[in-house]
Structure formats: C-alpha cells, structure tokens
Short mmCIF file of C-alpha atoms in Angstrom, two decimals:
data_model
loop_
_atom_site.label_atom_id
_atom_site.label_comp_id
_atom_site.label_asym_id
_atom_site.label_seq_id
_atom_site.Cartn_x
_atom_site.Cartn_y
_atom_site.Cartn_z
CA UNK A 14 -26.28 125.33 148.82
CA UNK A 15 -23.01 126.22 147.08
CA UNK A 16 -21.78 129.79 147.50
CA UNK A 17 -20.65 131.84 144.44
CA UNK A 18 -18.17 134.15 146.08
CA UNK A 19 -15.62 133.46 143.34
CA UNK A 20 -17.67 135.83 141.20
CA UNK A 21 -17.38 138.59 143.80
CA UNK A 22 -13.63 138.13 143.72
CA UNK A 23 -13.67 138.33 139.94
CA UNK A 24 -15.77 141.51 140.15
CA UNK A 25 -13.20 143.16 142.36
CA UNK A 26 -10.43 142.44 139.85
CA UNK A 27 -12.53 143.70 136.88
CA UNK A 28 -13.38 146.91 138.70
CA UNK A 29 -9.68 147.46 139.47
CA UNK A 30 -8.79 147.19 135.75
CA UNK A 31 -11.54 149.66 134.87
CA UNK A 32 -10.16 152.11 137.45
CA UNK A 33 -6.65 151.63 136.11
CA UNK A 34 -7.57 152.39 132.54
CA UNK A 35 -9.66 155.45 133.45
CA UNK A 36 -6.75 156.71 135.61
CA UNK A 37 -4.13 156.29 132.90
CA UNK A 38 -6.28 157.98 130.24
CA UNK A 39 -7.35 160.91 132.49
CA UNK A 40 -4.25 162.99 131.55
CA UNK A 41 -5.33 163.07 127.92
CA UNK A 42 -8.46 165.02 128.92
CA UNK A 43 -6.42 167.60 130.83
CA UNK A 44 -3.77 168.45 128.23
CA UNK A 45 -4.70 172.10 127.90
CA UNK A 46 -4.90 172.95 131.64
CA UNK A 47 -1.69 170.98 132.26
CA UNK A 48 0.16 172.87 129.53
CA UNK A 49 -1.15 176.17 130.91
CA UNK A 50 -0.46 175.34 134.58
CA UNK A 51 3.03 173.95 134.16
CA UNK A 52 4.23 175.51 130.87
CA UNK A 53 4.80 172.14 129.15
CA UNK A 54 4.84 171.89 125.36
CA UNK A 55 2.88 169.49 123.17
CA UNK A 56 6.09 167.57 122.51
CA UNK A 57 6.73 167.25 126.26
CA UNK A 58 3.14 166.00 126.71
CA UNK A 59 3.95 163.22 124.22
CA UNK A 60 6.93 162.21 126.30
CA UNK A 61 4.81 162.26 129.47
CA UNK A 62 2.32 159.95 127.80
CA UNK A 63 4.98 157.49 126.65
CA UNK A 64 6.92 157.31 129.91
CA UNK A 65 3.88 155.64 131.53
CA UNK A 66 4.47 152.56 129.32
CA UNK A 67 8.16 152.50 130.25
CA UNK A 68 7.38 152.22 133.97
CA UNK A 69 4.62 149.81 133.24
CA UNK A 70 6.74 147.50 131.06
CA UNK A 71 9.60 147.19 133.58
CA UNK A 72 7.34 146.81 136.56
CA UNK A 73 4.99 144.34 134.81
CA UNK A 74 7.89 141.98 134.30
CA UNK A 75 8.77 142.17 138.01
CA UNK A 76 5.28 142.32 139.46
CA UNK A 77 4.34 138.87 138.30
CA UNK A 78 6.96 137.14 140.54
CA UNK A 79 5.90 139.42 143.38
CA UNK A 80 2.30 138.31 143.03
CA UNK A 81 3.32 134.66 143.01
CA UNK A 82 5.54 135.16 145.99
CA UNK A 83 3.47 137.36 148.24
CA UNK A 84 -0.06 136.87 146.97
CA UNK A 85 -2.50 139.11 145.14
CA UNK A 86 -3.99 141.03 148.09
CA UNK A 87 -0.75 142.39 149.55
CA UNK A 88 0.74 143.34 146.15
CA UNK A 89 -2.44 144.96 144.93
CA UNK A 90 -2.96 147.01 148.10
CA UNK A 91 0.55 148.42 147.77
CA UNK A 92 0.01 149.05 144.05
CA UNK A 93 -3.31 150.76 144.59
CA UNK A 94 -1.76 152.97 147.26
CA UNK A 95 1.01 153.98 144.85
CA UNK A 96 -1.24 154.79 141.85
CA UNK A 97 -3.79 156.62 144.02
CA UNK A 98 -1.08 158.85 145.50
CA UNK A 99 0.54 159.55 142.15
CA UNK A 100 -2.89 160.38 140.62
CA UNK A 101 -3.59 162.81 143.42
CA UNK A 102 -0.16 164.46 142.89
CA UNK A 103 -0.64 165.25 139.20
CA UNK A 104 -2.35 168.65 139.83
CA UNK A 105 0.50 169.70 142.08
CA UNK A 106 3.37 168.28 140.00
CA UNK A 107 4.70 171.80 139.31
CA UNK A 108 6.71 171.09 136.22
CA UNK A 109 7.48 168.82 133.27
CA UNK A 110 10.04 166.93 135.37
CA UNK A 111 7.47 166.45 138.13
CA UNK A 112 4.87 165.11 135.74
CA UNK A 113 7.41 162.81 134.17
CA UNK A 114 8.26 161.20 137.51
CA UNK A 115 4.57 160.92 138.49
CA UNK A 116 3.58 159.26 135.23
CA UNK A 117 6.46 156.83 135.54
CA UNK A 118 5.40 155.89 139.05
CA UNK A 119 1.77 155.60 137.85
CA UNK A 120 2.88 152.98 135.34
CA UNK A 121 4.70 151.11 138.08
CA UNK A 122 1.63 151.23 140.35
CA UNK A 123 -0.76 149.95 137.69
CA UNK A 124 1.46 147.14 136.46
CA UNK A 125 0.42 144.33 138.88
CA UNK A 126 -3.23 144.38 137.85
CA UNK A 127 -3.14 141.79 135.07
CA UNK A 128 -0.56 139.44 136.72
CA UNK A 129 -2.83 139.58 139.81
CA UNK A 130 -5.94 139.06 137.72
CA UNK A 131 -4.35 136.02 136.08
CA UNK A 132 -3.27 134.43 139.34
CA UNK A 133 -6.62 135.19 140.98
CA UNK A 134 -8.59 133.61 138.18
CA UNK A 135 -6.30 130.55 138.07
CA UNK A 136 -6.76 129.94 141.80
CA UNK A 137 -10.38 130.98 142.18
CA UNK A 138 -12.06 129.65 139.06
CA UNK A 139 -12.19 126.15 137.51
CA UNK A 140 -10.65 125.80 134.06
CA UNK A 141 -13.94 125.71 132.29
CA UNK A 142 -14.92 129.17 133.57
CA UNK A 143 -11.70 131.00 132.88
CA UNK A 144 -12.19 132.06 129.26
CA UNK A 145 -15.16 134.30 129.98
CA UNK A 146 -13.68 135.46 133.27
CA UNK A 147 -10.42 136.62 131.70
CA UNK A 148 -12.33 138.06 128.75
CA UNK A 149 -14.05 140.32 131.21
CA UNK A 150 -10.64 141.29 132.71
CA UNK A 151 -8.60 141.65 129.54
CA UNK A 152 -11.25 142.63 127.02
CA UNK A 153 -14.54 143.99 128.35
CA UNK A 154 -12.96 145.97 131.23
CA UNK A 155 -10.38 147.55 128.88
CA UNK A 156 -12.57 148.45 125.98
CA UNK A 157 -15.48 149.32 128.31
CA UNK A 158 -13.35 151.71 130.30
CA UNK A 159 -12.28 153.42 127.06
CA UNK A 160 -15.97 153.83 126.16
CA UNK A 161 -16.99 155.44 129.45
CA UNK A 162 -13.83 157.38 130.28
CA UNK A 163 -14.61 160.28 127.94
CA UNK A 164 -18.07 161.16 129.16
CA UNK A 165 -17.13 160.35 132.81
CA UNK A 166 -13.97 162.41 132.94
CA UNK A 167 -15.31 165.40 131.04
CA UNK A 168 -18.31 165.41 133.36
CA UNK A 169 -16.01 165.35 136.41
CA UNK A 170 -14.04 168.28 135.00
CA UNK A 171 -17.26 170.25 134.59
CA UNK A 172 -18.28 169.48 138.19
CA UNK A 173 -15.05 169.73 140.17
CA UNK A 174 -12.46 171.13 137.77
CA UNK A 175 -9.48 169.36 136.28
CA UNK A 176 -7.64 169.17 139.61
CA UNK A 177 -10.74 167.76 141.28
CA UNK A 178 -11.01 165.13 138.56
CA UNK A 179 -7.60 163.66 139.52
CA UNK A 180 -8.41 163.87 143.20
CA UNK A 181 -11.74 162.10 142.72
CA UNK A 182 -10.01 159.28 140.85
CA UNK A 183 -7.46 158.98 143.68
CA UNK A 184 -10.32 158.64 146.19
CA UNK A 185 -11.92 155.96 144.03
CA UNK A 186 -8.69 153.93 144.27
CA UNK A 187 -8.68 154.26 148.08
CA UNK A 188 -12.35 153.10 148.24
CA UNK A 189 -11.40 149.99 146.17
CA UNK A 190 -8.50 149.26 148.59
CA UNK A 191 -10.84 149.41 151.60
CA UNK A 192 -13.29 146.96 149.98
CA UNK A 193 -10.39 144.70 148.87
CA UNK A 194 -9.00 144.56 152.42
CA UNK A 195 -12.38 143.20 153.57
CA UNK A 196 -13.21 140.84 150.72
CA UNK A 197 -10.17 139.91 148.61
CA UNK A 198 -8.27 136.80 149.55
CA UNK A 199 -5.48 135.03 147.62
CA UNK A 200 -7.08 131.57 147.80
CA UNK A 201 -10.61 130.27 148.29
CA UNK A 202 -9.39 128.37 151.38
CA UNK A 203 -8.53 131.69 153.03
CA UNK A 204 -11.99 133.24 152.63
CA UNK A 205 -14.72 132.63 155.23
CA UNK A 206 -17.29 133.57 152.61
CA UNK A 207 -16.61 130.42 150.50
CA UNK A 208 -18.25 127.22 151.68
CA UNK A 209 -16.95 123.68 151.21
CA UNK A 210 -19.11 123.02 148.11
CA UNK A 211 -17.64 125.98 146.21
CA UNK A 212 -14.15 125.05 147.24
CA UNK A 213 -14.69 121.55 146.00
CA UNK A 214 -15.97 122.80 142.68
CA UNK A 215 -12.94 125.02 142.19
CA UNK A 216 -10.51 122.29 143.20
CA UNK A 217 -12.10 119.69 140.99
CA UNK A 218 -11.05 121.44 137.76
CA UNK A 219 -7.50 122.66 138.26
CA UNK A 220 -4.20 121.86 136.57
CA UNK A 221 -2.30 119.14 138.34
CA UNK A 222 0.81 121.37 138.40
CA UNK A 223 -0.98 124.40 139.75
CA UNK A 224 -0.40 123.98 143.48
CA UNK A 225 -2.12 126.29 145.90
CA UNK A 226 0.52 128.11 147.89
CA UNK A 227 2.85 131.05 147.19
CA UNK A 228 6.40 130.49 145.95
CA UNK A 229 9.44 132.29 144.61
CA UNK A 230 9.72 132.59 140.87
CA UNK A 231 11.77 130.01 139.01
CA UNK A 232 13.34 131.98 136.18
CA UNK A 233 14.86 129.25 134.04
CA UNK A 234 11.71 127.33 133.23
CA UNK A 235 9.91 130.61 132.75
CA UNK A 236 12.41 132.15 130.31
CA UNK A 237 12.79 128.89 128.39
CA UNK A 238 9.04 128.29 128.01
CA UNK A 239 8.29 128.07 124.34
CA UNK A 240 4.58 128.67 124.60
CA UNK A 241 5.12 131.69 126.79
CA UNK A 242 7.35 133.30 124.19
CA UNK A 243 4.67 132.63 121.62
CA UNK A 244 2.06 134.37 123.87
CA UNK A 245 4.48 137.36 124.27
CA UNK A 246 5.13 137.68 120.54
CA UNK A 247 1.44 137.42 119.61
CA UNK A 248 0.46 139.86 122.39
CA UNK A 249 3.05 142.38 121.05
CA UNK A 250 1.54 142.06 117.57
CA UNK A 251 -2.00 142.69 118.85
CA UNK A 252 -0.70 145.41 121.18
CA UNK A 253 0.78 147.35 118.26
CA UNK A 254 -2.72 147.61 116.74
CA UNK A 255 -4.37 148.40 120.05
CA UNK A 256 -2.00 151.17 121.10
CA UNK A 257 -1.77 152.52 117.56
CA UNK A 258 -5.54 153.07 117.42
CA UNK A 259 -5.78 154.20 121.02
CA UNK A 260 -3.29 157.01 120.49
CA UNK A 261 -3.85 157.90 116.81
CA UNK A 262 -7.45 157.07 115.86
CA UNK A 263 -8.84 160.52 116.61
CA UNK A 264 -5.97 162.17 114.75
CA UNK A 265 -6.56 159.90 111.74
CA UNK A 266 -10.27 160.62 111.59
CA UNK A 267 -9.64 164.40 111.99
CA UNK A 268 -6.81 164.58 109.42
CA UNK A 269 -8.18 162.24 106.78
CA UNK A 270 -11.80 163.21 106.92
CA UNK A 271 -11.81 166.75 108.35
CA UNK A 272 -13.78 165.83 111.50
CA UNK A 273 -13.73 168.12 114.52
CA UNK A 274 -12.23 166.78 117.77
CA UNK A 275 -15.75 166.23 119.15
CA UNK A 276 -16.85 164.40 115.96
CA UNK A 277 -13.71 162.24 115.96
CA UNK A 278 -14.35 161.31 119.57
CA UNK A 279 -17.94 160.34 118.80
CA UNK A 280 -16.86 158.19 115.81
CA UNK A 281 -14.14 156.56 117.88
CA UNK A 282 -16.81 154.92 120.06
CA UNK A 283 -17.66 152.28 117.43
CA UNK A 284 -14.32 150.38 117.48
CA UNK A 285 -14.27 150.09 121.25
CA UNK A 286 -17.88 148.99 121.33
CA UNK A 287 -16.91 146.22 118.89
CA UNK A 288 -14.04 145.47 121.25
CA UNK A 289 -16.49 144.68 124.02
CA UNK A 290 -18.45 142.34 121.74
CA UNK A 291 -15.27 140.68 120.52
CA UNK A 292 -13.99 140.10 124.02
CA UNK A 293 -17.22 138.46 125.15
CA UNK A 294 -17.36 136.30 122.02
CA UNK A 295 -13.74 135.25 122.53
CA UNK A 296 -14.34 134.21 126.16
CA UNK A 297 -17.35 132.11 125.25
CA UNK A 298 -15.68 130.55 122.19
CA UNK A 299 -12.44 129.61 123.90
CA UNK A 300 -14.28 127.93 126.81
CA UNK A 301 -16.56 125.97 124.47
CA UNK A 302 -13.63 124.94 122.21
CA UNK A 303 -11.62 123.82 125.24
CA UNK A 304 -14.54 121.72 126.55
CA UNK A 305 -14.65 119.89 123.23
CA UNK A 306 -10.85 119.71 122.77
CA UNK A 307 -9.06 120.06 126.08
CA UNK A 308 -5.71 120.84 124.51
CA UNK A 309 -3.58 123.91 125.00
CA UNK A 310 -3.24 124.44 121.20
CA UNK A 311 -6.96 124.96 120.98
CA UNK A 312 -6.56 128.29 122.76
CA UNK A 313 -3.76 129.34 120.39
CA UNK A 314 -5.90 128.36 117.41
CA UNK A 315 -8.67 130.68 118.49
CA UNK A 316 -6.14 133.53 118.99
CA UNK A 317 -4.47 132.79 115.64
CA UNK A 318 -7.68 132.93 113.65
CA UNK A 319 -8.77 136.12 115.41
CA UNK A 320 -5.46 137.87 114.74
CA UNK A 321 -5.62 136.77 111.08
CA UNK A 322 -9.12 138.23 110.71
CA UNK A 323 -8.02 141.42 112.50
CA UNK A 324 -5.09 141.92 110.14
CA UNK A 325 -7.18 141.19 107.05
CA UNK A 326 -9.86 143.62 108.21
CA UNK A 327 -7.40 146.51 107.90
CA UNK A 328 -6.66 145.93 104.22
CA UNK A 329 -9.26 148.48 102.99
CA UNK A 330 -7.40 151.17 104.90
CA UNK A 331 -4.55 150.94 102.43
CA UNK A 332 -6.71 152.00 99.46
CA UNK A 333 -8.10 155.42 100.47
CA UNK A 334 -11.50 154.32 101.81
CA UNK A 335 -14.51 156.50 102.55
CA UNK A 336 -15.24 157.39 106.19
CA UNK A 337 -17.83 154.63 106.43
CA UNK A 338 -15.55 151.97 105.01
CA UNK A 339 -12.70 153.12 107.24
CA UNK A 340 -14.86 152.93 110.40
CA UNK A 341 -16.16 149.51 109.43
CA UNK A 342 -12.62 148.28 108.72
CA UNK A 343 -11.18 149.65 111.99
CA UNK A 344 -14.16 148.43 114.02
CA UNK A 345 -13.79 144.91 112.59
CA UNK A 346 -10.05 144.96 113.23
CA UNK A 347 -10.44 146.01 116.76
CA UNK A 348 -13.38 143.66 117.35
CA UNK A 349 -11.56 140.61 116.02
CA UNK A 350 -8.44 141.64 117.91
CA UNK A 351 -10.31 141.88 121.17
CA UNK A 352 -11.46 138.25 120.76
CA UNK A 353 -7.95 137.55 122.05
CA UNK A 354 -8.37 140.03 124.93
CA UNK A 355 -8.75 137.51 127.74
CA UNK A 356 -7.21 134.47 126.06
CA UNK A 357 -3.66 135.82 126.45
CA UNK A 358 -4.04 135.36 130.19
CA UNK A 359 -5.63 131.91 129.82
CA UNK A 360 -2.69 130.88 127.59
CA UNK A 361 -0.28 132.30 130.13
CA UNK A 362 -1.81 130.08 132.85
CA UNK A 363 -1.63 127.10 130.40
CA UNK A 364 2.06 127.85 129.77
CA UNK A 365 3.10 128.07 133.39
CA UNK A 366 0.30 126.92 135.77
CA UNK A 367 2.69 126.67 138.69
CA UNK A 368 3.59 130.40 138.48
CA UNK A 369 0.72 132.12 136.63
CA UNK A 370 1.47 135.65 137.96
CA UNK A 371 5.01 135.51 136.63
CA UNK A 372 3.86 134.21 133.27
CA UNK A 373 1.24 136.95 133.02
CA UNK A 374 3.83 139.59 133.96
CA UNK A 375 6.09 138.33 131.15
CA UNK A 376 3.26 138.57 128.58
CA UNK A 377 2.13 141.94 129.94
CA UNK A 378 5.60 143.36 129.56
CA UNK A 379 5.52 142.43 125.88
CA UNK A 380 2.19 144.23 125.55
CA UNK A 381 3.57 147.24 127.35
CA UNK A 382 6.60 147.24 124.97
CA UNK A 383 4.24 147.60 122.07
CA UNK A 384 2.71 150.58 123.87
CA UNK A 385 6.13 152.20 123.67
CA UNK A 386 6.88 151.21 120.07
CA UNK A 387 3.50 151.71 118.38
CA UNK A 388 2.93 155.44 119.11
CA UNK A 389 6.47 156.32 118.12
CA UNK A 390 6.44 154.29 114.92
CA UNK A 391 3.05 155.54 113.86
CA UNK A 392 4.14 159.13 114.60
CA UNK A 393 7.31 158.72 112.58
CA UNK A 394 5.35 157.27 109.64
CA UNK A 395 2.80 160.07 109.68
CA UNK A 396 5.40 162.82 109.96
CA UNK A 397 7.56 161.39 107.18
CA UNK A 398 4.85 160.33 104.74
CA UNK A 399 1.95 162.64 105.64
CA UNK A 400 -0.34 159.61 105.70
CA UNK A 401 -1.42 156.85 108.05
CA UNK A 402 -1.47 154.25 105.24
CA UNK A 403 1.96 152.71 105.86
CA UNK A 404 1.20 152.56 109.59
CA UNK A 405 -1.94 150.53 108.92
CA UNK A 406 0.08 148.21 106.68
CA UNK A 407 2.53 147.67 109.57
CA UNK A 408 -0.42 146.93 111.90
CA UNK A 409 -1.88 144.38 109.46
CA UNK A 410 1.46 142.78 108.73
CA UNK A 411 2.26 142.27 112.49
CA UNK A 412 -1.22 140.88 113.10
CA UNK A 413 -0.72 138.31 110.31
CA UNK A 414 2.74 137.38 111.66
CA UNK A 415 1.27 137.04 115.14
CA UNK A 416 -1.47 134.82 113.74
CA UNK A 417 1.11 132.47 112.09
CA UNK A 418 3.03 132.34 115.36
CA UNK A 419 -0.14 131.32 117.17
CA UNK A 420 -1.16 128.69 114.66
CA UNK A 421 2.24 127.05 113.86
CA UNK A 422 4.62 127.35 116.75
CA UNK A 423 2.91 126.36 120.11
CA UNK A 424 3.73 123.01 121.64
CA UNK A 425 1.28 120.87 123.57
CA UNK A 426 2.30 120.69 127.24
CA UNK A 427 2.14 117.25 128.85
CA UNK A 428 -0.93 117.10 131.10
CA UNK A 429 -1.35 114.65 133.90
CA UNK A 430 -3.97 112.00 133.19
CA UNK A 431 -6.11 113.05 136.19
CA UNK A 432 -6.11 116.68 135.00
CA UNK A 433 -7.25 115.69 131.52
CA UNK A 434 -9.99 113.52 132.88
CA UNK A 435 -11.20 116.43 135.08
CA UNK A 436 -11.37 118.79 132.17
CA UNK A 437 -13.01 116.26 129.87
CA UNK A 438 -15.66 115.56 132.41
CA UNK A 439 -16.39 119.25 133.05
#
C-alpha cells in the first residue's frame, strides 16, 4: 500500500502560513494597549505596521536562495525561532524604537515561509497535484487566517490579556518547530515515513530540470528569467489590491457608510470568505487545465483571466455604490484575485524548476513591495481627496495591467520530451 505522507508535509507548511498571518496581524488588535503602555502615537503605529513589510521584502529575496542551499527544515526552524522570540518580546518592547526593531525582525523571520512552501511542494508533490496544494498555501491559508484571526485573538485577549496573547502565539510557534523537527524533511528520500511506492509516484511526475539536491543560487539565469519577471509584476498588481483591502477595508466601510468598528469587522468577513472559495477554485482549475494542456502558458492564462475579472469587479466602486453593491463588488474582486493565490508559486516553479525557492523568494519580494506601496498610496489618496474612489481606480487599473502581462508576455519554456510525456500521461 502506498503511503500518503506528502500530505502530512503539506499540512505542516499550511499550518505554518496560518501561524504567520495570525502573528503578523496580532498587533492590529492590540493598538490601544500598545499606545497606552509605550506612549506611541497613531502615526507611529502606522510606521510600525509598514516596517514589517520592509523586513519581509528584503529577507524574502534572500531567503529563497537560503532554502535552495540549505533545505527547508533548517531554514524554517531558524525562522520560526526568530519570529517566536520577536512575538514574545512585543509586550516588553518598552518604546516606539523597540517595537520598530521587533516588527522589522518579525518580517525577516516570517519571510522564508512561501519560498520554503514552494520548494517543499515542488519536491514532495507530483506536478498534477501542485495547483490545489499551493492554493491551500497561498490562498486558503492566507484568507482563512484572516477570517479566524479576529475571533481568535480577541478571545485570547479576554482570557489572558494582550501580553498573554503575544506569548501564547510565541508558544504556538515553538510547538510547530518541535513537530517539524520530528516530521519535516526536505526530500521524500530523507523521510522514513515515505515508502517506495509513494517515492515512485512523486518522482514519476517531476520536471526534468528539477534535480533533487540542494545547490547555491545561480543569479544570472534567475534575474534574466522573463517568465519570473512576469510573475513578479503580476503578483505586485494583485498584491496592491490585497494589501489595500487588508489595511483599508474597515476604514472604507466605516467612513463611507457610517458603520461602527464592530459592524465594519463583521462586514469584512465576506471578501475573505470569497477569497477561500476563489483559492480553492483556482487550484482545481489550474490543475485540470494543465492536465489538458501541459504548457506553462496555461497557468498564466488562468491568472490573467482571474486578474482581469478582479479588476472589472471593482468598477462599481467608482460610481458611489450602496453598501450592498460595494460589498458584492469587493467580494468578487477579492474572490477572483485569490484564484491566483497558489498559482503564483506554481508559476515560479515552472519558471525556475532547478531553484524553486529562489524563484519564489523573488516573486514574494514583489508581493511584499506592494505591501509597502499600497497602504501609503491609499492613505495619500484618501487624505488628499477625502474619498477612496481614486484608490479603487488604481487597484482596478493595476489588476488589468497585470492581466495583460499574464496573457501576452510569458514565453513557453522548452520542456524535455520525457517530462512532457510524464505530464501528459498523468
């Protein structure tokens, strides 16, 4: 009987991403006690929020090569130790400067998650299973964590206080590390829990260029990879919409429709719920499309259509919609956008199968850059115009440009005949 331990490995990676997103959002639920405890202003809190993306962007670019060179387990264990310690230190930061440094280090510690997820999936799963797997990592885990973080974190604050909330999250990271030390391995060949039948299944459907071992990053082919630049550009376009809504959706609902903070939070659930659906749909669709047409451009076509639909869905927001229309518009935009949630990582593997962690780190850095730009641009637009309308127009415009990039620019990579035959026969 064939083992299925690859799905246990996938579960470990998905759970890590959920922990990451809950950790990084926890500070937003402790704004008031942090301001009271350390005397920081609202403006300083905004800087503290943004500096996370700065650390994340720089470290994401570097963590991909580290994952390819040293393997997922070692890099992730160091990363989890770093973000668990920094999370535990938040209640004792003491000042604005202390919080600034801690949030910067938190971004560094959480940056290897997606490069490691991409390499793990590329080495542990056959091509035909990767779409759904990476949709779970890049879509369901992200939007799902945003759904549960509010109730979970507020409940923790009620039970153990705001300091205890951060310490509990730090302990959760330590627990994950202990489990990962026992179960997580970089390659199926290194795990005693994988039998020969499962190893044969995984090996039968891999890129010819993939290789199995660890190697140093080769920068020139990475930085001159046309398809990888297309992935980065498209991911930035989607990221602008994602981060814009993540940071500004409650403020938009409160300001435009007079909702209370609690009501705005409740209404904000709908878009992220649609994100979960979109991510699952995207994973299933991209795997089925690839089975029928095993070409790299088929992945880009799915992403391009999804981004185009996401951009078009935001058009009603430019014409003073009712609350119902606005929620439907935003939910559709987020839902269609999240169809691409896991495909960015699939496309990264396609672009550079010999160094998937480095490729994923490159793409993730572009996404993190949008996390720096989007909140600032949206804030500038709102403060200068008194309205979110122009910001939504920018979101829609970038999504359409990203769609055109996906649909028109990618180039088909030459695939060895034996690799094509393996995929076609899957």
